[in-house]
Structures are given as structure tokens and as C-alpha cells.
Short mmCIF file of C-alpha atoms in Angstrom, two decimals:
data_model
loop_
_atom_site.label_atom_id
_atom_site.label_comp_id
_atom_site.label_asym_id
_atom_site.label_seq_id
_atom_site.Cartn_x
_atom_site.Cartn_y
_atom_site.Cartn_z
CA GLN A 18 31.04 -1.12 -32.10
CA GLY A 19 30.38 2.33 -30.91
CA GLU A 20 27.79 3.17 -33.28
CA SER A 21 24.47 5.15 -32.74
CA ARG A 22 21.45 3.51 -31.47
CA ARG A 23 20.43 0.73 -33.89
CA ARG A 24 17.37 -1.38 -34.24
CA HIS A 25 17.54 -5.22 -34.72
CA ILE A 26 15.18 -7.65 -36.18
CA ALA A 27 15.29 -11.40 -35.79
CA VAL A 28 13.03 -13.81 -37.84
CA ILE A 29 12.56 -17.24 -36.16
CA GLY A 30 10.31 -20.16 -37.00
CA ASP A 31 7.76 -21.44 -34.45
CA GLY A 32 9.57 -24.95 -34.23
CA ALA A 33 12.97 -23.30 -33.46
CA LEU A 34 11.35 -21.05 -30.90
CA SER A 35 10.79 -24.07 -28.56
CA GLY A 36 14.55 -24.90 -28.73
CA GLY A 37 16.98 -23.90 -26.04
CA MET A 38 18.98 -21.42 -27.97
CA ALA A 39 15.98 -19.01 -28.59
CA PHE A 40 15.38 -18.83 -24.94
CA GLU A 41 18.95 -18.28 -24.18
CA ALA A 42 19.00 -15.44 -26.66
CA MET A 43 15.92 -13.86 -25.38
CA ASN A 44 17.20 -14.17 -21.81
CA HIS A 45 20.30 -12.45 -22.85
CA GLY A 46 18.76 -9.78 -25.08
CA GLY A 47 16.12 -8.99 -22.40
CA ALA A 48 18.80 -8.05 -19.86
CA THR A 49 20.80 -5.87 -22.28
CA ARG A 50 20.23 -2.20 -21.86
CA GLU A 51 19.13 -0.18 -24.72
CA LEU A 52 18.57 -2.98 -26.84
CA ASP A 53 15.91 -2.43 -29.47
CA VAL A 54 14.96 -5.68 -31.06
CA LEU A 55 11.85 -6.97 -32.86
CA VAL A 56 11.24 -10.78 -33.03
CA ILE A 57 9.27 -11.81 -36.05
CA LEU A 58 7.59 -15.18 -35.43
CA ASN A 59 7.43 -17.10 -38.91
CA ASP A 60 4.75 -19.75 -38.64
CA ASN A 61 4.47 -20.94 -42.15
CA GLU A 62 2.75 -24.26 -41.29
CA MET A 63 5.64 -26.30 -43.01
CA SER A 64 6.66 -28.52 -40.19
CA ILE A 65 7.47 -31.97 -41.31
CA SER A 66 5.62 -33.63 -38.35
CA PRO A 67 2.67 -31.80 -36.71
CA PRO A 68 3.67 -29.10 -34.28
CA VAL A 69 3.66 -30.30 -30.55
CA GLY A 70 3.91 -28.73 -27.19
CA ALA A 71 2.37 -26.04 -24.89
CA LEU A 72 4.01 -23.23 -26.74
CA SER A 73 2.55 -24.54 -30.16
CA HIS A 74 -0.76 -24.71 -28.61
CA TYR A 75 -0.46 -21.26 -27.26
CA LEU A 76 0.43 -19.85 -30.60
CA THR A 77 -2.36 -21.58 -32.41
CA ARG A 78 -4.88 -20.11 -29.96
CA LEU A 79 -3.40 -16.80 -30.44
CA LEU A 80 -3.62 -16.85 -34.27
CA LEU A 81 -6.90 -18.49 -34.65
CA GLY A 82 -8.80 -15.25 -34.42
CA ARG A 83 -11.63 -14.18 -36.77
CA PHE A 84 -9.30 -12.29 -39.22
CA TYR A 85 -6.70 -15.16 -39.40
CA GLY A 86 -9.46 -17.80 -40.07
CA THR A 87 -11.20 -15.80 -42.48
CA ALA A 88 -8.00 -15.11 -44.58
CA LYS A 89 -6.98 -18.62 -44.21
CA ALA A 90 -10.34 -19.95 -45.71
CA LEU A 91 -10.29 -17.41 -48.43
CA SER A 92 -6.82 -18.41 -49.64
CA GLU A 93 -7.75 -22.07 -49.61
CA ARG A 94 -10.85 -21.51 -51.65
CA LEU A 95 -8.65 -19.53 -54.25
CA LEU A 96 -5.91 -22.25 -54.22
CA LYS A 97 -8.64 -24.95 -55.01
CA HIS A 98 -8.98 -23.28 -58.49
CA LEU A 99 -5.12 -23.26 -59.02
CA PRO A 100 -4.06 -26.86 -58.38
CA GLY A 101 -0.38 -26.10 -59.45
CA LEU A 102 -0.06 -23.46 -56.77
CA LEU A 103 -1.79 -25.61 -54.26
CA ALA A 104 0.66 -28.37 -54.79
CA LEU A 105 3.71 -25.92 -54.54
CA SER A 106 2.24 -24.74 -51.22
CA ARG A 107 2.53 -28.07 -49.58
CA ARG A 108 5.85 -29.66 -48.42
CA LEU A 109 6.25 -33.39 -49.03
CA GLU A 110 8.73 -35.63 -47.00
CA GLU A 111 9.99 -38.90 -48.29
CA HIS A 112 8.42 -41.79 -46.36
CA VAL A 113 9.44 -44.77 -48.38
CA LYS A 114 12.91 -46.01 -47.26
CA GLY A 115 15.10 -48.71 -48.77
CA MET A 116 16.94 -49.35 -45.49
CA LEU A 117 14.51 -50.48 -43.06
CA THR A 118 13.39 -47.77 -40.44
CA PRO A 119 12.81 -48.93 -36.89
CA SER A 120 9.13 -48.61 -37.14
CA THR A 121 8.33 -52.15 -38.21
CA LEU A 122 10.64 -53.61 -35.40
CA LEU A 123 9.53 -50.88 -32.63
CA VAL A 124 5.64 -52.26 -33.57
CA VAL A 125 6.49 -56.14 -33.20
CA LEU A 126 8.31 -55.51 -30.00
CA GLY A 127 5.87 -53.21 -28.76
CA LYS A 128 3.03 -55.98 -28.80
CA GLN A 129 5.33 -58.19 -26.76
CA ARG A 130 6.76 -55.69 -24.21
CA SER A 131 5.11 -52.76 -22.37
CA ASP A 132 8.25 -51.12 -21.26
CA ILE A 133 9.14 -49.83 -24.98
CA VAL A 134 8.91 -46.05 -25.41
CA ALA A 135 9.71 -44.29 -28.66
CA ILE A 136 11.11 -40.84 -28.80
CA THR A 137 11.65 -38.41 -31.60
CA ALA A 138 12.22 -34.75 -32.14
CA ALA A 139 9.72 -33.44 -34.69
CA MET A 140 10.56 -36.35 -37.13
CA LEU A 141 7.80 -38.90 -36.55
CA GLY A 142 7.14 -39.51 -40.28
CA PRO A 143 10.70 -39.36 -41.69
CA THR A 144 12.05 -41.70 -39.02
CA GLY A 145 9.01 -44.09 -39.40
CA LEU A 146 7.68 -43.86 -35.92
CA ASP A 147 4.15 -42.72 -37.06
CA LYS A 148 3.57 -46.46 -37.55
CA PHE A 149 4.38 -47.10 -33.89
CA GLU A 150 2.27 -44.13 -32.87
CA LYS A 151 -0.74 -45.41 -34.46
CA GLN A 152 -0.70 -48.55 -32.40
CA PHE A 153 0.92 -47.22 -29.20
CA PRO A 154 0.16 -43.48 -28.96
CA GLU A 155 0.62 -43.40 -25.21
CA ARG A 156 4.28 -44.82 -25.62
CA THR A 157 5.09 -42.42 -28.47
CA ILE A 158 6.72 -39.24 -27.55
CA ASP A 159 7.44 -36.40 -29.99
CA VAL A 160 9.27 -33.56 -28.09
CA GLY A 161 9.39 -31.18 -31.00
CA ILE A 162 12.68 -29.58 -32.11
CA ALA A 163 14.36 -30.24 -29.00
CA GLU A 164 17.10 -32.89 -29.26
CA GLN A 165 18.71 -32.02 -25.90
CA HIS A 166 15.39 -32.88 -24.00
CA ALA A 167 14.84 -36.13 -26.06
CA VAL A 168 18.13 -37.53 -24.97
CA THR A 169 17.67 -36.65 -21.21
CA LEU A 170 14.02 -37.76 -21.39
CA ALA A 171 15.33 -41.19 -22.64
CA ALA A 172 17.91 -41.36 -19.91
CA GLY A 173 15.11 -40.62 -17.17
CA LEU A 174 12.83 -43.28 -18.65
CA ALA A 175 15.64 -45.79 -18.64
CA CYS A 176 16.56 -45.07 -15.05
CA GLU A 177 12.96 -46.15 -14.14
CA GLY A 178 13.14 -49.44 -15.88
CA MET A 179 11.81 -48.52 -19.22
CA LYS A 180 13.32 -49.43 -22.63
CA PRO A 181 13.49 -46.15 -24.70
CA VAL A 182 14.37 -46.01 -28.34
CA VAL A 183 15.45 -42.60 -29.75
CA ALA A 184 14.80 -42.35 -33.55
CA ILE A 185 16.86 -39.32 -34.70
CA TYR A 186 18.80 -38.21 -37.64
CA SER A 187 22.64 -38.43 -37.30
CA THR A 188 23.09 -34.68 -37.87
CA PHE A 189 20.51 -33.60 -35.21
CA LEU A 190 21.81 -35.92 -32.53
CA GLN A 191 24.80 -33.64 -32.56
CA ARG A 192 22.42 -31.01 -30.77
CA GLY A 193 22.12 -33.41 -27.83
CA TYR A 194 25.67 -34.40 -27.44
CA ASP A 195 26.22 -33.13 -24.08
CA GLN A 196 23.24 -35.07 -22.84
CA LEU A 197 24.37 -38.14 -24.63
CA ILE A 198 27.71 -37.97 -22.70
CA HIS A 199 26.37 -37.03 -19.20
CA ASP A 200 22.88 -38.36 -18.94
CA VAL A 201 23.28 -41.68 -21.01
CA ALA A 202 26.76 -42.89 -21.55
CA LEU A 203 28.20 -41.80 -17.89
CA GLN A 204 25.31 -43.73 -16.34
CA ASN A 205 25.61 -46.69 -18.87
CA LEU A 206 21.92 -46.65 -19.41
CA PRO A 207 20.11 -48.99 -21.95
CA VAL A 208 18.87 -46.37 -24.32
CA THR A 209 18.89 -47.40 -28.08
CA PHE A 210 19.58 -44.82 -30.65
CA ALA A 211 18.16 -45.50 -34.26
CA ILE A 212 20.33 -43.15 -36.29
CA ASP A 213 18.73 -42.22 -39.47
CA ARG A 214 20.34 -40.55 -42.40
CA ALA A 215 23.96 -41.78 -41.59
CA GLY A 216 26.21 -40.90 -44.49
CA LEU A 217 25.46 -38.70 -47.39
CA VAL A 218 21.64 -37.59 -47.89
CA GLY A 219 21.69 -36.32 -51.51
CA ALA A 220 19.30 -33.26 -52.00
CA ASP A 221 19.45 -32.24 -48.34
CA GLY A 222 22.98 -31.35 -48.54
CA ALA A 223 25.70 -30.73 -45.98
CA THR A 224 23.55 -29.61 -43.17
CA HIS A 225 21.72 -33.03 -42.91
CA ALA A 226 24.69 -35.18 -44.01
CA GLY A 227 25.38 -37.82 -41.38
CA ALA A 228 29.12 -37.66 -41.70
CA TYR A 229 30.45 -37.33 -38.07
CA ASP A 230 28.29 -39.71 -35.86
CA ILE A 231 31.10 -42.43 -35.99
CA ALA A 232 33.60 -39.96 -34.85
CA TYR A 233 31.64 -38.48 -32.05
CA LEU A 234 30.16 -41.73 -30.84
CA ARG A 235 33.05 -44.18 -30.92
CA CYS A 236 34.87 -42.12 -28.36
CA LEU A 237 32.50 -42.50 -25.62
CA PRO A 238 32.83 -44.97 -22.88
CA ASN A 239 30.17 -47.55 -22.56
CA MET A 240 28.66 -46.58 -26.03
CA SER A 241 28.27 -49.24 -28.59
CA LEU A 242 27.93 -48.43 -32.38
CA LEU A 243 26.62 -50.81 -35.09
CA ALA A 244 26.45 -50.41 -38.97
CA PRO A 245 24.26 -52.63 -40.92
CA SER A 246 25.11 -53.43 -44.64
CA ASP A 247 21.62 -54.30 -45.78
CA GLU A 248 17.93 -54.34 -44.79
CA ASP A 249 17.93 -57.62 -42.94
CA GLU A 250 21.01 -56.83 -40.92
CA CYS A 251 19.52 -53.50 -40.04
CA ARG A 252 16.55 -55.16 -38.39
CA GLN A 253 18.59 -57.72 -36.72
CA MET A 254 21.11 -54.89 -35.41
CA LEU A 255 18.17 -52.87 -33.97
CA TYR A 256 17.05 -55.95 -32.13
CA SER A 257 20.40 -56.61 -30.81
CA ALA A 258 21.06 -53.04 -29.71
CA PHE A 259 17.60 -53.00 -27.98
CA LEU A 260 18.54 -56.12 -25.99
CA HIS A 261 21.85 -54.81 -25.10
CA GLU A 262 22.35 -53.73 -21.41
CA GLY A 263 23.89 -50.35 -22.18
CA PRO A 264 23.74 -47.44 -24.71
CA ALA A 265 23.86 -48.70 -28.37
CA ALA A 266 23.53 -46.85 -31.48
CA VAL A 267 22.59 -48.26 -35.06
CA ARG A 268 23.53 -46.07 -38.04
CA TYR A 269 21.92 -46.48 -41.38
CA PRO A 270 21.69 -44.57 -44.54
CA ARG A 271 18.75 -42.74 -46.15
CA GLY A 272 16.37 -44.14 -48.42
CA ARG A 273 18.34 -46.97 -50.04
CA GLY A 274 19.59 -50.57 -49.51
CA PRO A 275 20.86 -53.34 -51.68
CA GLY A 276 17.41 -55.15 -51.76
CA VAL A 277 17.98 -58.02 -49.45
CA ALA A 278 14.96 -59.95 -48.26
CA VAL A 279 14.08 -59.25 -44.72
CA ARG A 280 13.50 -62.34 -42.38
CA ARG A 281 10.34 -62.25 -40.38
CA ASP A 282 12.04 -63.81 -37.21
CA LEU A 283 14.25 -61.72 -34.93
CA SER A 284 17.65 -63.03 -33.85
CA ALA A 285 20.31 -61.25 -31.77
CA LEU A 286 23.77 -60.98 -33.71
CA PRO A 287 27.00 -62.08 -31.84
CA TRP A 288 27.88 -59.09 -29.99
CA GLY A 289 31.06 -57.43 -31.43
CA LYS A 290 31.72 -59.96 -34.11
CA ALA A 291 32.44 -59.25 -37.68
CA GLN A 292 31.90 -61.57 -40.73
CA ILE A 293 34.13 -62.82 -43.58
CA ARG A 294 32.27 -62.29 -46.70
CA ARG A 295 34.88 -63.15 -49.27
CA ALA A 296 38.26 -65.02 -49.11
CA GLY A 297 40.93 -63.61 -51.30
CA LYS A 298 44.62 -62.95 -51.15
CA GLY A 299 46.99 -60.12 -50.44
CA VAL A 300 44.75 -57.35 -49.62
CA VAL A 301 41.69 -57.42 -47.26
CA LEU A 302 38.88 -54.81 -47.47
CA LEU A 303 37.29 -54.13 -44.05
CA ALA A 304 33.73 -52.68 -44.92
CA PHE A 305 31.53 -50.88 -42.57
CA GLY A 306 27.89 -50.66 -43.42
CA SER A 307 26.69 -49.53 -46.72
CA MET A 308 30.10 -49.84 -48.13
CA LEU A 309 29.96 -53.72 -48.12
CA ALA A 310 28.14 -53.80 -51.43
CA PRO A 311 30.62 -51.77 -53.66
CA ALA A 312 33.55 -53.51 -51.69
CA LEU A 313 32.36 -56.97 -52.73
CA VAL A 314 32.15 -55.66 -56.44
CA ALA A 315 35.71 -54.34 -56.25
CA ALA A 316 37.03 -57.21 -54.59
CA GLU A 317 36.17 -59.54 -57.53
CA ALA A 318 38.53 -57.68 -59.77
CA LEU A 319 41.33 -57.53 -57.13
CA ASN A 320 40.86 -61.09 -55.59
CA ALA A 321 40.72 -59.41 -52.31
CA SER A 322 39.27 -60.57 -49.10
CA VAL A 323 36.26 -58.65 -47.67
CA VAL A 324 35.12 -58.47 -44.02
CA ASN A 325 31.59 -57.07 -43.12
CA MET A 326 32.70 -55.43 -40.05
CA ARG A 327 29.24 -54.90 -38.60
CA PHE A 328 30.53 -53.39 -35.20
CA ILE A 329 32.46 -50.05 -35.13
CA LYS A 330 32.47 -50.26 -31.44
CA PRO A 331 33.27 -52.91 -30.01
CA LEU A 332 35.67 -53.94 -32.89
CA ASP A 333 36.15 -57.67 -33.64
CA SER A 334 39.76 -57.56 -32.47
CA VAL A 335 40.25 -61.42 -32.84
CA LEU A 336 39.20 -61.29 -36.63
CA LEU A 337 41.27 -58.24 -37.14
CA ARG A 338 44.48 -59.90 -35.81
CA GLN A 339 43.56 -62.89 -38.13
CA MET A 340 43.26 -60.67 -41.12
CA ALA A 341 46.29 -58.91 -40.35
CA ASN A 342 48.45 -62.04 -40.09
CA THR A 343 47.08 -63.63 -43.29
CA HIS A 344 47.19 -60.49 -45.60
CA GLU A 345 49.91 -58.15 -46.76
CA ALA A 346 47.81 -54.92 -46.64
CA MET A 347 44.42 -53.73 -45.09
CA VAL A 348 41.91 -51.11 -46.50
CA THR A 349 39.05 -49.68 -44.46
CA ILE A 350 36.00 -48.40 -46.13
CA GLU A 351 33.18 -46.33 -44.57
CA GLU A 352 30.46 -43.81 -45.48
CA GLY A 353 31.52 -41.28 -42.75
CA SER A 354 34.12 -38.80 -42.08
CA ARG A 355 37.69 -40.38 -42.65
CA SER A 356 39.17 -38.38 -39.84
CA ALA A 357 38.58 -40.02 -36.59
CA GLY A 358 36.29 -42.53 -38.12
CA ALA A 359 36.08 -46.33 -38.23
CA GLY A 360 39.18 -46.67 -40.04
CA ALA A 361 41.02 -44.75 -37.32
CA ALA A 362 39.53 -47.18 -34.92
CA VAL A 363 40.92 -50.13 -36.71
CA ALA A 364 44.48 -48.45 -36.81
CA GLU A 365 44.26 -47.85 -32.97
CA ALA A 366 43.24 -51.53 -32.45
CA LEU A 367 46.06 -52.77 -34.50
CA SER A 368 48.50 -50.55 -32.63
CA GLU A 369 47.18 -51.92 -29.30
CA MET A 370 47.94 -55.31 -30.41
CA GLY A 371 51.39 -54.48 -31.51
CA LEU A 372 50.79 -55.26 -35.20
CA VAL A 373 52.44 -53.28 -37.92
CA LYS A 374 50.56 -53.65 -41.22
CA PRO A 375 50.13 -51.29 -44.36
CA ILE A 376 46.61 -49.82 -43.97
CA ARG A 377 44.84 -47.14 -45.97
CA MET A 378 41.55 -45.66 -44.86
CA MET A 379 38.60 -44.78 -47.34
CA GLY A 380 35.69 -42.47 -46.36
CA LEU A 381 34.38 -38.99 -46.72
CA PRO A 382 37.03 -36.38 -47.16
CA ASP A 383 37.70 -33.54 -44.78
CA ARG A 384 35.31 -31.07 -46.30
CA PHE A 385 31.61 -30.35 -46.45
CA ILE A 386 29.74 -32.28 -49.36
CA ASP A 387 27.10 -30.27 -51.21
CA GLN A 388 23.74 -31.71 -52.31
CA GLY A 389 23.45 -34.07 -55.41
CA ASP A 390 22.69 -37.51 -56.40
CA VAL A 391 24.13 -39.90 -53.69
CA SER A 392 25.51 -42.25 -56.08
CA ALA A 393 27.35 -39.48 -57.97
CA LEU A 394 28.67 -37.93 -54.63
CA LEU A 395 30.00 -41.28 -53.54
CA ALA A 396 31.71 -41.85 -56.67
CA SER A 397 33.23 -38.38 -56.44
CA CYS A 398 34.71 -39.35 -53.12
CA GLY A 399 35.92 -42.60 -54.54
CA LEU A 400 33.61 -44.74 -52.52
CA ASP A 401 31.94 -46.57 -55.26
CA ALA A 402 33.24 -50.08 -56.63
CA LYS A 403 35.24 -48.37 -59.49
CA GLY A 404 36.94 -45.95 -57.03
CA ILE A 405 37.61 -48.58 -54.56
CA GLN A 406 39.25 -50.86 -57.22
CA GLU A 407 41.32 -48.01 -58.53
CA GLN A 408 42.64 -46.67 -55.20
CA VAL A 409 43.56 -50.22 -54.03
CA LYS A 410 45.51 -50.77 -57.13
CA GLN A 411 47.27 -47.43 -56.75
CA TRP A 412 48.25 -48.17 -53.12
CA PHE A 413 49.16 -51.92 -53.10
CA ALA A 414 50.05 -52.71 -56.65
CA PRO A 415 53.06 -54.94 -55.53
CA TYR A 416 50.67 -57.11 -53.46
CA LEU A 417 48.15 -57.47 -56.43
CA LYS A 418 50.59 -58.30 -59.26
CA THR A 419 50.99 -61.91 -58.14
CA ILE A 420 47.10 -62.45 -57.62
CA GLU A 421 45.04 -64.11 -60.42
CA VAL A 422 41.81 -62.56 -60.92
CA GLU A 423 39.00 -65.13 -60.67
CA THR A 424 36.70 -65.18 -63.90
CA GLU A 425 33.60 -66.42 -61.94
CA PRO A 426 31.89 -64.48 -59.07
CA SER A 427 32.74 -65.88 -55.68
CA PRO A 428 30.03 -67.96 -53.80
CA ALA A 429 29.91 -65.19 -51.07
CA LEU A 430 29.00 -62.56 -53.77
CA LYS A 431 26.56 -64.92 -55.36
CA ALA A 432 24.85 -65.39 -51.87
#
């Protein structure tokens, strides 16, 4: 800006220091003339998973001098007498999840197959891989906050005949998108992605919301994308994706599920096949993943049909054609970005089949959604049972007027 010589200060966490952007910035800054910059390393010992890697080990040795050790011991002795402050000084991460994490499955299969390798990026506990690590430490790899490396490492292992499973948050997979395209999808490698925190995430807010994985994954050639509607289906889908000879991703929400009993046996789902969950008239609700439960409730008041779509890619084009030919209108419902999402995929499929049918898409709006109670946030987006019912009535009232509402719940809903 033509100003006089200035001084710059950058504060960076020890976890982020291992990421590629930090080295890119230092490489740039070190080659810039007359740049006066101070980099402050903020090691606050608040990582979710234990720090890993050579850089972390070096920094630990650097800091564990006599002064540092003495000061740390003194502070711990003081905090023992102040339990309230001690509790505030520790960060807790939610480990109990309603929707089944891949850990229980990655353990069952790990005993049967020696070619399974679990990979995560500094999220062992939150993704549930800590359970797998306890039994198979030599086949568990935590690369630290380095998602690009995690994806390419999985691709390299797959090239050598291994079966890597990458457990990662939806929002963090965005960092490894280039590697996802060029290293995995382009080579059609059998890498399984267990995508946690798909959809809204409550208190974690917009930075952690998994709103865009459907849009950025379904456009990739060779990539398959699955969305389970309950705990048992999540388990079976992860198993199905693992057996698939190609890249496949299973997206599931954070910390909640409808409470369905989980079967002990594992069975692969019919690949690319949806499931009719309620037979109604006039309007069909095409529900993806977590939206099946509210769709079934809304359908009772509308006497609408409900399809558990299961697969976002590949879509069940045969069942889509059947629903289009037997209903007056269609509504897609997803806990993901409405723009370029699963609903758009349905519209594209109908267009390719030459079918013209009134269709409306329900999903997350074209804005960033702040933190809050997940149920309240979904309701604000019209993605609860009441919101679905009201919007369908508003859009397709002519098709609903002649429908007689059932007084008893349907057998499908009871089941």
C-alpha cells in the first residue's frame, strides 16, 4: 500500500502448523524482501486427539525444558485446589453418537481381514476410530490436521491392494477435494469415506456444518454416495461401501438417530436401489438419509407415498420412473444444500428420462446457518414433519384435495 515499514504478527496453533497452507505462507514470506514478521506458536494443549507427527514431537522436546516443566507442575498443583477452574481448563468432545460410527463395524471386519486400514485427520475420538486403534494400532493412521495427505495416503494404500477407510468430517473433507478428484476418483480406487457430521451440527455452527458434501461429491465420476436413514442402515451401508470396487462415501449426521435396533449380522444392500416405505396417493416424498423419519410423519397427514432413496449416486432410476408415472407430483427432502444437491440429481435424472413432472426440492437454504439446537434449526428450514407437511400442502394443494387422510398409521410407519 506504499506505507512505511510495518511489522506483522501471525498467531498459529501447533496443529495448523503441520498443514500445507502454513508452509506455503512461510515459503512465500521468507522470500519476500523487507518483510518483518513474527510467528507466535500457540500450543495450548487443547487438541481433540493427541498431537501426532515429527513436528509435534520436535516442539514437545523444545518446550519440555526445566522452566516449562516447573511452571506446568506448579499450575497443576494450584488447579487441584480449584476444581471449577480445572474443569474449565479441559476441553471435552462428544463421544456418544446416536447414529452408528464406523468404529464398531471397522473392528468386526478388522478381525476378519488384515487388509483394512483406518485413516483419520486428528479426529480419532470424535469419529470413533479410537476403538479400532486399541485393537489394531498398526492399522490405524492419524495424519494430524492434514486432510490432503489423508486422502492421498488412502489412494496409495488402495493402489497396493489395501482397503483403506477414511473417517472424516464432511466439512473437513473439503480440504482434500483436489486429492479426492485426482488421486481417488480419477483412478477409480476402492477407498471408503465414512463422512461424519453430514448436515447440521448444532453448537459447532457454520464452520462444521456438513451442508455441501452431496453437491461436491455427486458430480465426480466413479464416486458413489449413500445416505442412511437410521442406525442399522448406516452399519449396512458402510459394509456395502466397503465391499464396493470403487470409491464410495457414506454420509451420516452427528449424534442422533431414530433409535432403530442394530442387527449383528452384516449384509450388503442392493446397490443403487431405493425402498418404498409408504404407499399413498397424489404426491410422493423422496427422502434422503435423516429426512426419512420426518417425511413418514408428514406423509400420514398428507396420505403421500414415501421412498427411502438410500443412494444419492447412483440413483434408482427404475423406481424414480415408477413414482413419476404413478403420482401427480414429487418432493425431494435432504439435510444438505438445496443448490446442486440430491433434489437436483433427481430432477436431472427425470430430464434424462424425458419425464415432465411437477417437482419441488426441500433442503438447507442458500445461506450459512449459525449454531443452535439441531431440531430448532431444522424446523427453521422447514425440514421437520410440520414444515414438510405445510410446504407440500402449499405447493400441491390441488393434488391433495381429493385424498382421504388415513386415521390409522400405515403398516410401514408402524414397522
